[in-house]
XYZ file of N, CA and C in Angstrom:
642
model
N -12.920 14.004 -1.164
C -12.896 12.335 -0.888
C -14.040 12.038 0.032
N -14.706 10.704 -0.316
C -15.599 10.149 0.227
C -14.973 8.836 0.912
N -14.735 8.924 2.258
C -13.880 8.199 2.853
C -14.666 7.227 3.963
N -14.657 6.171 4.243
C -14.961 5.234 5.325
C -13.556 4.594 6.147
N -13.938 4.698 7.416
C -12.937 3.789 8.299
C -13.345 2.985 8.894
N -12.365 1.647 9.130
C -12.529 0.424 10.262
C -11.545 0.644 10.870
N -11.852 0.876 12.149
C -10.700 0.654 13.304
C -11.245 0.490 14.563
N -10.510 -0.388 15.642
C -11.313 -0.794 16.598
C -10.892 -0.227 17.898
N -9.655 0.683 17.855
C -9.413 1.509 18.693
C -10.427 2.704 18.701
N -10.905 3.325 19.690
C -12.311 4.194 19.393
C -11.413 5.483 19.565
N -10.046 5.570 19.927
C -9.254 6.784 20.306
C -8.739 7.106 18.989
N -8.312 5.905 18.344
C -7.601 6.212 16.980
C -8.745 6.562 15.871
N -9.838 5.857 16.069
C -10.778 6.185 15.073
C -11.230 7.794 14.939
N -11.744 7.902 16.156
C -12.159 9.499 16.229
C -11.006 10.367 15.755
N -9.710 10.084 16.448
C -8.608 10.956 15.695
C -8.445 11.031 14.397
N -8.988 9.651 13.650
C -8.821 9.976 12.073
C -9.987 10.431 11.515
N -11.157 10.562 12.115
C -12.202 11.130 11.600
C -12.062 12.637 11.865
N -11.440 13.057 12.526
C -11.282 14.704 12.921
C -10.389 14.828 12.037
N -8.962 14.452 11.576
C -8.129 14.615 10.820
C -8.764 14.657 9.247
N -9.054 13.780 9.047
C -9.751 13.663 7.573
C -10.689 14.952 7.288
N -11.463 14.957 8.374
C -12.658 16.021 7.965
C -11.800 17.408 8.209
N -10.954 17.794 8.841
C -10.148 18.741 8.815
C -9.343 19.035 7.605
N -9.143 18.355 6.555
C -8.174 18.114 5.195
C -9.685 17.947 4.307
N -10.676 18.333 4.659
C -11.730 18.495 3.475
C -12.328 17.026 2.966
N -12.232 16.130 3.804
C -12.558 14.417 3.312
C -13.874 14.563 3.920
N -14.870 13.797 3.310
C -16.045 13.303 3.942
C -16.140 11.976 3.979
N -16.178 12.045 5.596
C -16.460 10.639 6.225
C -17.625 10.255 6.429
N -17.749 9.517 5.558
C -19.532 8.478 5.377
C -19.481 7.855 6.363
N -18.528 6.984 7.003
C -18.780 6.101 8.170
C -17.529 5.583 8.946
N -17.529 5.637 10.117
C -16.229 5.017 10.826
C -16.828 3.879 12.246
N -16.499 2.840 11.555
C -17.167 1.757 12.422
C -15.947 0.943 13.356
N -15.993 0.005 14.410
C -14.975 -0.515 14.556
C -14.841 -1.954 14.516
N -15.499 -2.472 13.415
C -15.517 -3.886 12.815
C -15.689 -4.254 11.491
N -15.192 -5.171 10.974
C -15.143 -5.416 9.602
C -16.412 -5.708 8.904
N -17.489 -6.472 9.841
C -18.735 -6.647 9.529
C -19.494 -5.323 9.095
N -19.217 -4.281 10.063
C -19.689 -2.920 9.728
C -19.406 -2.289 8.895
N -18.076 -2.472 8.567
C -17.627 -2.105 7.230
C -18.285 -2.215 5.799
N -18.111 -4.079 5.642
C -18.893 -4.185 4.905
C -20.266 -4.040 4.508
N -21.150 -3.539 5.465
C -22.578 -3.334 5.550
C -22.397 -1.883 5.217
N -21.442 -0.989 5.860
C -21.467 0.271 4.983
C -20.873 0.539 3.756
N -20.011 -0.032 3.350
C -20.000 -0.067 1.891
C -20.864 -0.724 0.939
N -21.785 -1.937 1.390
C -22.905 -2.292 0.621
C -23.968 -1.271 0.188
N -24.077 -0.731 1.697
C -25.292 1.100 1.690
C -24.763 1.889 0.857
N -23.626 1.821 0.729
C -23.080 3.742 0.254
C -21.672 3.355 -0.463
N -21.183 3.512 -1.530
C -20.155 3.311 -2.089
C -19.147 4.182 -1.849
N -18.054 4.359 -0.673
C -17.011 5.431 -0.856
C -16.159 5.418 -1.986
N -15.163 6.686 -1.699
C -14.122 6.411 -3.057
C -13.016 5.684 -2.375
N -13.143 5.668 -1.021
C -11.611 5.090 -0.583
C -12.382 4.219 0.929
N -11.869 3.362 1.723
C -11.408 2.959 2.705
C -10.477 2.500 3.367
N -9.996 3.042 4.954
C -8.972 2.660 5.374
C -9.573 2.036 6.459
N -8.913 0.845 6.518
C -8.973 -0.481 7.231
C -7.660 -1.023 8.231
N -8.270 -1.083 9.226
C -7.253 -2.010 10.478
C -6.909 -3.476 9.795
N -5.859 -4.021 9.970
C -5.854 -5.531 9.629
C -6.333 -6.265 10.614
N -6.257 -6.042 11.979
C -6.696 -7.049 12.949
C -7.437 -6.288 13.417
N -8.590 -6.960 13.945
C -9.997 -6.194 14.140
C -10.765 -7.497 15.416
N -11.947 -7.083 15.827
C -12.761 -7.935 16.384
C -13.472 -9.101 15.492
N -13.908 -10.108 15.906
C -13.991 -10.733 16.993
C -12.534 -11.482 17.650
N -11.482 -11.895 16.530
C -10.466 -12.899 16.791
C -9.169 -12.023 16.947
N -9.406 -10.581 16.283
C -8.457 -10.034 16.318
C -7.015 -10.504 15.440
N -7.234 -11.168 14.301
C -6.121 -11.849 13.468
C -6.425 -10.693 11.923
N -7.299 -11.426 11.412
C -7.246 -10.746 9.960
C -8.593 -10.181 9.318
N -9.711 -10.139 10.336
C -10.688 -9.637 10.016
C -10.839 -8.562 9.051
N -9.943 -7.538 9.041
C -10.004 -6.034 8.513
C -9.270 -6.735 7.289
N -8.250 -7.459 6.683
C -7.568 -7.677 5.682
C -8.598 -8.422 4.821
N -9.318 -9.441 5.289
C -10.432 -10.373 4.796
C -11.339 -9.377 4.088
N -11.691 -8.314 5.209
C -12.788 -7.088 4.452
C -12.257 -6.753 3.105
N -10.920 -6.091 3.375
C -10.131 -5.204 2.161
C -10.239 -6.015 1.037
N -9.907 -7.382 1.263
C -9.779 -8.445 0.016
C -11.250 -8.219 -0.476
N -12.467 -8.645 0.658
C -13.632 -8.783 -0.192
C -14.195 -7.241 -1.284
N -13.775 -6.317 -0.272
C -13.905 -5.104 -1.121
C -13.707 -4.746 -2.667
N -12.439 -5.459 -2.395
C -11.560 -5.247 -3.667
C -12.011 -6.174 -4.978
N -12.956 -7.202 -4.021
C -13.166 -8.312 -4.861
C -14.414 -7.808 -5.545
N -15.612 -7.072 -4.824
C -16.953 -6.724 -5.191
C -17.023 -5.824 -5.564
N -16.394 -4.365 -5.101
C -16.435 -3.203 -5.598
C -14.915 -2.770 -5.909
N -14.130 -3.362 -6.885
C -12.634 -2.768 -7.494
C -12.595 -1.496 -7.472
N -13.592 -0.475 -7.792
C -13.741 0.815 -8.123
C -13.270 1.498 -6.629
N -13.546 0.675 -5.554
C -13.345 1.253 -3.947
C -11.632 1.126 -3.822
N -11.042 2.409 -3.492
C -9.539 2.127 -3.316
C -9.580 1.915 -1.899
N -8.374 1.420 -1.544
C -8.383 0.367 -0.068
C -6.852 1.107 0.528
N -6.658 1.478 1.497
C -5.660 1.806 2.316
C -5.627 0.947 3.867
N -4.737 -0.014 4.063
C -4.680 -0.903 5.199
C -3.873 -0.444 6.011
N -3.963 -0.537 7.218
C -3.479 0.064 8.264
C -2.849 -1.524 9.031
N -1.834 -1.247 9.590
C -1.491 -2.690 10.599
C -0.219 -2.255 11.662
N -0.256 -2.776 12.777
C 0.848 -2.326 13.646
C 2.222 -2.962 13.331
N 2.306 -4.051 12.622
C 3.273 -4.543 12.527
C 3.560 -4.791 11.142
N 4.752 -5.247 10.349
C 4.847 -5.760 8.973
C 4.122 -7.266 8.877
N 3.021 -7.374 8.370
C 2.372 -8.850 8.483
C 2.872 -8.988 6.807
N 3.761 -9.638 6.349
C 4.344 -10.278 5.171
C 3.059 -11.078 4.347
N 2.707 -12.021 5.145
C 1.569 -12.715 4.397
C 0.758 -11.866 4.084
N 0.248 -11.179 4.931
C -0.902 -10.207 4.450
C -0.900 -9.276 3.335
N 0.404 -8.826 3.537
C 0.714 -7.862 2.628
C 0.835 -8.193 1.131
N 1.272 -9.423 1.166
C 1.420 -10.324 -0.098
C 0.317 -10.784 -0.637
N -0.673 -10.973 0.240
C -1.912 -11.379 -0.435
C -2.746 -10.250 -0.725
N -2.450 -9.384 -0.302
C -3.346 -7.794 -0.651
C -2.445 -7.563 -2.059
N -1.325 -7.514 -2.435
C -0.335 -7.696 -3.352
C -0.676 -8.511 -4.854
N -1.773 -9.486 -4.574
C -1.992 -10.712 -5.338
C -2.525 -10.205 -6.654
N -3.564 -9.303 -6.550
C -4.062 -9.025 -7.189
C -3.616 -7.629 -8.025
N -4.528 -6.589 -8.620
C -4.056 -5.336 -9.082
C -3.971 -4.673 -7.974
N -3.122 -3.786 -7.847
C -2.716 -3.058 -6.788
C -2.630 -1.636 -7.070
N -3.611 -1.007 -8.037
C -4.207 0.103 -8.437
C -5.020 0.386 -7.410
N -4.676 1.593 -6.779
C -5.488 2.051 -5.470
C -5.551 0.978 -4.305
N -4.441 0.692 -4.103
C -4.056 0.173 -2.643
C -3.056 0.544 -2.105
N -3.002 0.533 -0.600
C -1.924 0.899 -0.011
C -1.743 -0.068 1.455
N -0.488 -0.310 1.905
C -0.366 -0.681 3.287
C 0.420 0.065 3.988
N 0.129 0.740 5.169
C 0.921 1.341 5.638
C 0.922 0.983 7.363
N 1.976 1.070 7.946
C 2.235 0.521 9.405
C 1.386 2.007 10.355
N 1.087 1.508 11.304
C 0.098 2.494 12.203
C 0.911 3.541 12.325
N 2.480 3.350 12.963
C 3.160 4.410 13.149
C 3.292 5.423 12.115
N 3.232 5.414 10.987
C 3.337 6.401 10.196
C 1.696 7.180 9.889
N 0.829 6.626 10.635
C -0.343 7.117 10.670
C -0.048 8.922 11.500
N 0.742 8.488 12.396
C 1.434 9.774 13.255
C 1.896 10.892 12.834
N 2.617 10.203 11.519
C 3.422 11.068 10.617
C 2.162 11.551 9.683
N 1.518 12.855 9.917
C 0.171 13.129 9.292
C 0.403 13.239 7.873
N 1.671 13.943 7.685
C 1.616 14.254 6.091
C 1.832 13.066 5.626
N 2.616 12.188 5.985
C 2.764 10.744 5.341
C 1.540 10.286 4.957
N 0.718 10.108 6.107
C -0.477 9.539 5.830
C -1.317 9.908 5.079
N -1.355 11.372 4.667
C -2.447 11.943 3.963
C -2.053 12.041 2.643
N -0.637 11.931 2.427
C -0.198 11.722 0.678
C -0.346 10.375 0.610
N -0.397 9.140 1.508
C -0.319 7.607 1.028
C -1.951 7.805 0.594
N -3.059 8.106 1.452
C -4.407 8.594 1.408
C -4.634 9.115 -0.071
N -3.889 9.909 -0.419
C -4.135 10.940 -1.557
C -4.076 10.046 -2.742
N -2.475 9.313 -2.830
C -2.283 8.722 -3.436
C -2.808 7.428 -4.042
N -3.248 6.714 -3.283
C -4.346 5.534 -3.084
C -5.990 6.024 -3.718
N -6.231 7.084 -3.123
C -7.693 7.857 -3.656
C -7.639 7.974 -5.345
N -6.499 8.298 -6.019
C -6.111 8.834 -6.904
C -5.690 7.277 -7.949
N -5.846 6.012 -7.594
C -5.324 4.973 -8.377
C -4.009 4.438 -8.182
N -3.347 5.442 -7.741
C -2.107 5.025 -7.125
C -1.440 4.166 -6.207
N -0.471 3.659 -5.830
C -0.179 2.850 -4.778
C 0.654 3.208 -3.585
N 0.442 3.087 -2.327
C 1.380 3.419 -1.090
C 1.794 1.920 -0.348
N 2.594 2.090 -0.412
C 3.221 0.999 0.651
C 4.535 1.259 1.597
N 4.477 0.875 2.942
C 5.279 1.417 3.715
C 6.500 1.171 3.474
N 7.624 2.031 3.662
C 8.645 1.490 3.358
C 9.424 0.571 4.228
N 9.098 0.130 5.316
C 9.542 -1.002 5.885
C 9.094 -2.228 5.568
N 7.631 -2.041 4.952
C 7.158 -3.192 4.265
C 7.498 -3.514 3.035
N 8.601 -2.827 2.171
C 9.302 -2.656 1.180
C 10.587 -3.397 1.496
N 11.210 -3.005 2.359
C 12.260 -3.204 3.070
C 12.579 -4.791 3.572
N 11.278 -5.163 4.029
C 11.243 -6.606 4.795
C 10.995 -7.419 3.229
N 9.977 -7.319 2.582
C 10.080 -8.362 1.430
C 11.029 -8.119 0.704
N 11.617 -7.427 0.601
C 13.106 -7.016 -0.225
C 14.011 -8.034 0.629
N 14.236 -8.042 2.019
C 15.105 -8.829 2.559
C 14.707 -10.128 2.721
N 13.192 -10.339 2.511
C 12.964 -11.936 2.410
C 13.340 -12.789 1.188
N 13.693 -12.048 0.229
C 13.912 -12.375 -0.917
C 15.368 -12.086 -1.387
N 16.355 -11.845 -0.400
C 17.451 -11.296 -0.629
C 18.402 -12.087 -1.053
N 17.848 -13.688 -0.759
C 18.632 -15.043 -1.310
C 18.362 -15.252 -2.700
N 17.529 -14.368 -3.633
C 17.309 -14.889 -5.061
C 18.002 -14.293 -5.780
N 18.655 -15.170 -6.762
C 19.827 -14.558 -7.274
C 19.590 -13.347 -8.583
N 18.311 -13.068 -8.847
C 17.994 -11.703 -9.679
C 18.359 -10.549 -8.938
N 17.777 -10.452 -7.761
C 17.965 -9.403 -6.715
C 19.370 -9.424 -6.197
N 20.224 -10.307 -6.504
C 21.415 -10.086 -6.143
C 22.533 -9.530 -7.513
N 21.618 -9.741 -7.758
C 22.604 -8.880 -9.244
C 22.332 -7.640 -9.200
N 21.493 -7.094 -8.658
C 21.166 -5.396 -8.269
C 22.164 -4.758 -7.899
N 22.916 -3.286 -8.424
C 23.849 -2.712 -7.812
C 22.736 -2.191 -6.456
N 23.430 -1.353 -5.678
C 23.143 -0.837 -4.488
C 21.999 0.628 -4.937
N 22.285 1.277 -6.081
C 21.678 1.992 -6.393
C 20.331 1.496 -7.038
N 20.428 0.215 -7.835
C 19.159 -0.072 -8.479
C 18.342 -0.681 -7.400
N 18.876 -1.200 -6.444
C 18.008 -1.924 -5.102
C 17.390 -0.583 -4.414
N 18.197 0.621 -4.467
C 17.309 1.940 -4.010
C 16.178 2.382 -4.611
N 16.469 2.224 -6.043
C 15.370 2.699 -6.882
C 14.356 1.879 -7.092
N 14.479 0.364 -6.659
C 13.475 -0.638 -6.523
C 12.558 -0.508 -5.281
N 13.354 0.176 -4.413
C 12.477 0.136 -3.248
C 11.745 1.231 -3.071
N 12.255 2.281 -3.845
C 11.486 3.389 -3.825
C 10.163 3.141 -5.241
N 10.783 2.720 -6.070
C 9.649 2.289 -7.131
C 8.263 1.330 -6.608
N 8.721 0.412 -5.462
C 7.806 -0.316 -5.035
C 6.582 0.499 -3.796
N 7.395 1.529 -3.665
C 6.351 2.095 -2.229
C 5.617 3.010 -3.306
N 5.695 2.984 -4.810
C 4.740 3.881 -5.279
C 5.346 5.238 -5.707
N 6.383 5.543 -5.806
C 6.993 6.800 -6.653
C 7.241 6.557 -7.640
N 6.970 7.759 -8.597
C 6.973 7.706 -9.781
C 8.679 8.420 -10.025
N 9.079 7.778 -11.236
C 10.456 8.272 -11.598
C 11.004 9.573 -11.479
N 10.309 10.494 -11.526
C 10.401 12.166 -11.185
C 10.302 12.232 -9.541
N 9.550 11.362 -9.040
C 9.709 11.889 -7.427
C 11.308 10.880 -6.938
N 11.388 9.786 -7.660
C 12.718 8.835 -7.232
C 14.022 9.709 -7.239
N 13.750 10.814 -8.492
C 15.132 11.443 -8.882
C 15.163 12.583 -7.728
N 13.909 13.061 -7.291
C 14.256 13.985 -6.333
C 14.660 13.523 -4.758
N 14.320 12.445 -4.821
C 14.614 11.627 -3.744
C 16.196 11.348 -3.447
N 16.369 10.784 -4.601
C 18.065 10.373 -4.720
C 19.013 11.230 -5.041
N 18.418 12.898 -5.547
C 18.967 13.795 -5.882
C 19.934 13.408 -7.591
N 19.070 12.870 -8.023
C 19.807 12.472 -9.721
C 18.643 12.885 -10.597
N 19.356 13.059 -11.644
C 18.488 13.367 -12.861
C 17.571 11.840 -12.936
N 16.435 12.294 -13.901
C 15.392 11.824 -14.004
C 15.636 10.489 -15.208
N 16.561 11.165 -16.058
C 17.296 10.170 -16.893
C 18.224 9.121 -16.364
N 18.480 9.347 -15.260
C 19.272 8.241 -14.694
C 18.737 7.352 -13.737
N 17.523 7.708 -13.336
C 16.602 7.104 -12.709
C 16.138 5.864 -13.949
N 15.558 6.736 -14.562
C 14.963 5.869 -16.026
C 16.231 4.683 -16.648
N 17.364 4.798 -16.376
C 18.536 3.786 -17.073
C 18.371 2.690 -15.865
N 18.269 3.238 -14.767
C 18.520 2.093 -13.201
C 17.118 1.307 -13.702
N 16.102 1.852 -13.631
C 14.798 1.150 -13.791
C 15.070 0.173 -15.072
N 15.361 0.757 -16.171
C 15.470 -0.125 -17.206
C 16.372 -1.355 -16.981
N 17.377 -1.089 -16.426
C 18.473 -2.098 -15.906
C 18.264 -3.229 -15.140
N 17.359 -2.807 -14.174
C 16.579 -3.663 -13.060
C 15.611 -4.411 -13.529
N 14.878 -3.828 -14.643
C 14.282 -4.667 -15.289
C 14.329 -5.831 -15.969
N 15.279 -5.437 -16.994
C 16.316 -6.395 -17.090
C 16.763 -7.706 -16.560
N 17.422 -7.189 -15.379
C 17.732 -8.108 -14.722
C 16.486 -9.143 -13.889
N 15.644 -8.461 -13.670
C 14.469 -9.349 -13.217
C 13.403 -9.749 -14.035
N 13.983 -9.789 -15.446
C 13.340 -10.541 -16.312
C 11.909 -9.775 -16.394
N 11.984 -8.569 -16.591
C 10.656 -7.790 -16.575
C 10.556 -6.717 -17.446
N 11.233 -6.580 -18.683
C 11.792 -5.792 -19.560
C 10.620 -5.330 -20.420
N 9.534 -6.557 -20.451
C 8.381 -6.033 -21.371
C 7.363 -5.358 -20.365
N 7.364 -5.259 -19.259
C 6.407 -5.112 -18.569
C 6.448 -3.312 -18.653
N 5.091 -2.748 -19.224
C 4.881 -1.268 -19.319
C 3.890 -0.823 -18.686
N 3.890 0.485 -18.241
C 2.930 1.307 -17.378
C 3.320 1.124 -15.955
N 2.836 2.453 -15.360
C 3.658 2.684 -14.049
C 2.945 1.423 -12.751
N 1.714 1.514 -12.498
C 0.997 0.350 -11.375
C 1.177 -0.784 -12.306
N 1.557 -1.332 -13.323
C 2.040 -3.017 -14.074
C 3.305 -3.063 -13.405
N 4.253 -2.185 -13.787
C 5.521 -2.288 -13.303
C 5.472 -2.358 -11.717
N 4.876 -1.644 -10.797
C 5.039 -1.717 -9.293
C 4.215 -3.372 -9.030
N 3.486 -3.646 -9.845
C 2.827 -5.072 -9.367
C 3.947 -6.138 -9.890
N 4.293 -5.620 -11.169
C 5.401 -7.043 -11.612
C 6.118 -7.298 -10.564
N 6.954 -5.992 -10.180
C 7.991 -6.043 -9.116
C 7.576 -6.449 -7.785
N 6.375 -6.304 -7.295
C 5.915 -6.724 -6.215
C 5.704 -8.203 -6.207
N 4.926 -8.765 -7.357
C 4.960 -10.195 -7.529
C 5.938 -10.718 -7.520
N 7.024 -10.370 -7.912
C 8.227 -10.970 -8.151
C 8.821 -11.268 -6.667
N 8.807 -9.984 -5.876
C 9.496 -9.884 -4.469
C 8.424 -11.152 -3.303
N 7.161 -10.860 -4.202
C 6.478 -11.886 -2.922
C 6.474 -13.559 -3.517
N 7.004 -13.336 -4.402
C 7.035 -15.230 -4.860
C 7.981 -15.875 -3.986
């Protein structure tokens, strides 16, 4: 995969470059701020970018705004956002459009190399990858909502895993149940969330996350 990195921590940036190269990825650019990232993407289109939310000069949301700009101008470029903390506002903003080829991971997850590489592969393939903690906090934020309160404990587990981007087969494996049981739970929770007419893997995740972010 042809990848670009934007991370202001030189140590983490160089570590990611080495990791990605060792895994066979082609790192086209590794920069320390959002402007440099946009310039690099303008010059040469990567398959995916990995970008920190907070970068110079204000260390607030420069990276996220660059990610949103990339999504707007070059929708074919996949985006994996890294953040030190769960930024609910930023996560919701990132999910406000199509989330095909979009991911949001906490930086702690990067230390778990397998999880990070798996997330990047999923995003690069056009899927989604959302940190389990992000999903949990979005769910908690809306736990007062009546439709979510109708879900059983198992349906809530399925929803959390589905929102992370897992397929029904992966959810079944994770929960040690059959795939048909997962499909039954998915249909049930869609009915309870009034999403029964939503079809397609990415669209179902988008619909659920939009609902959770509403």
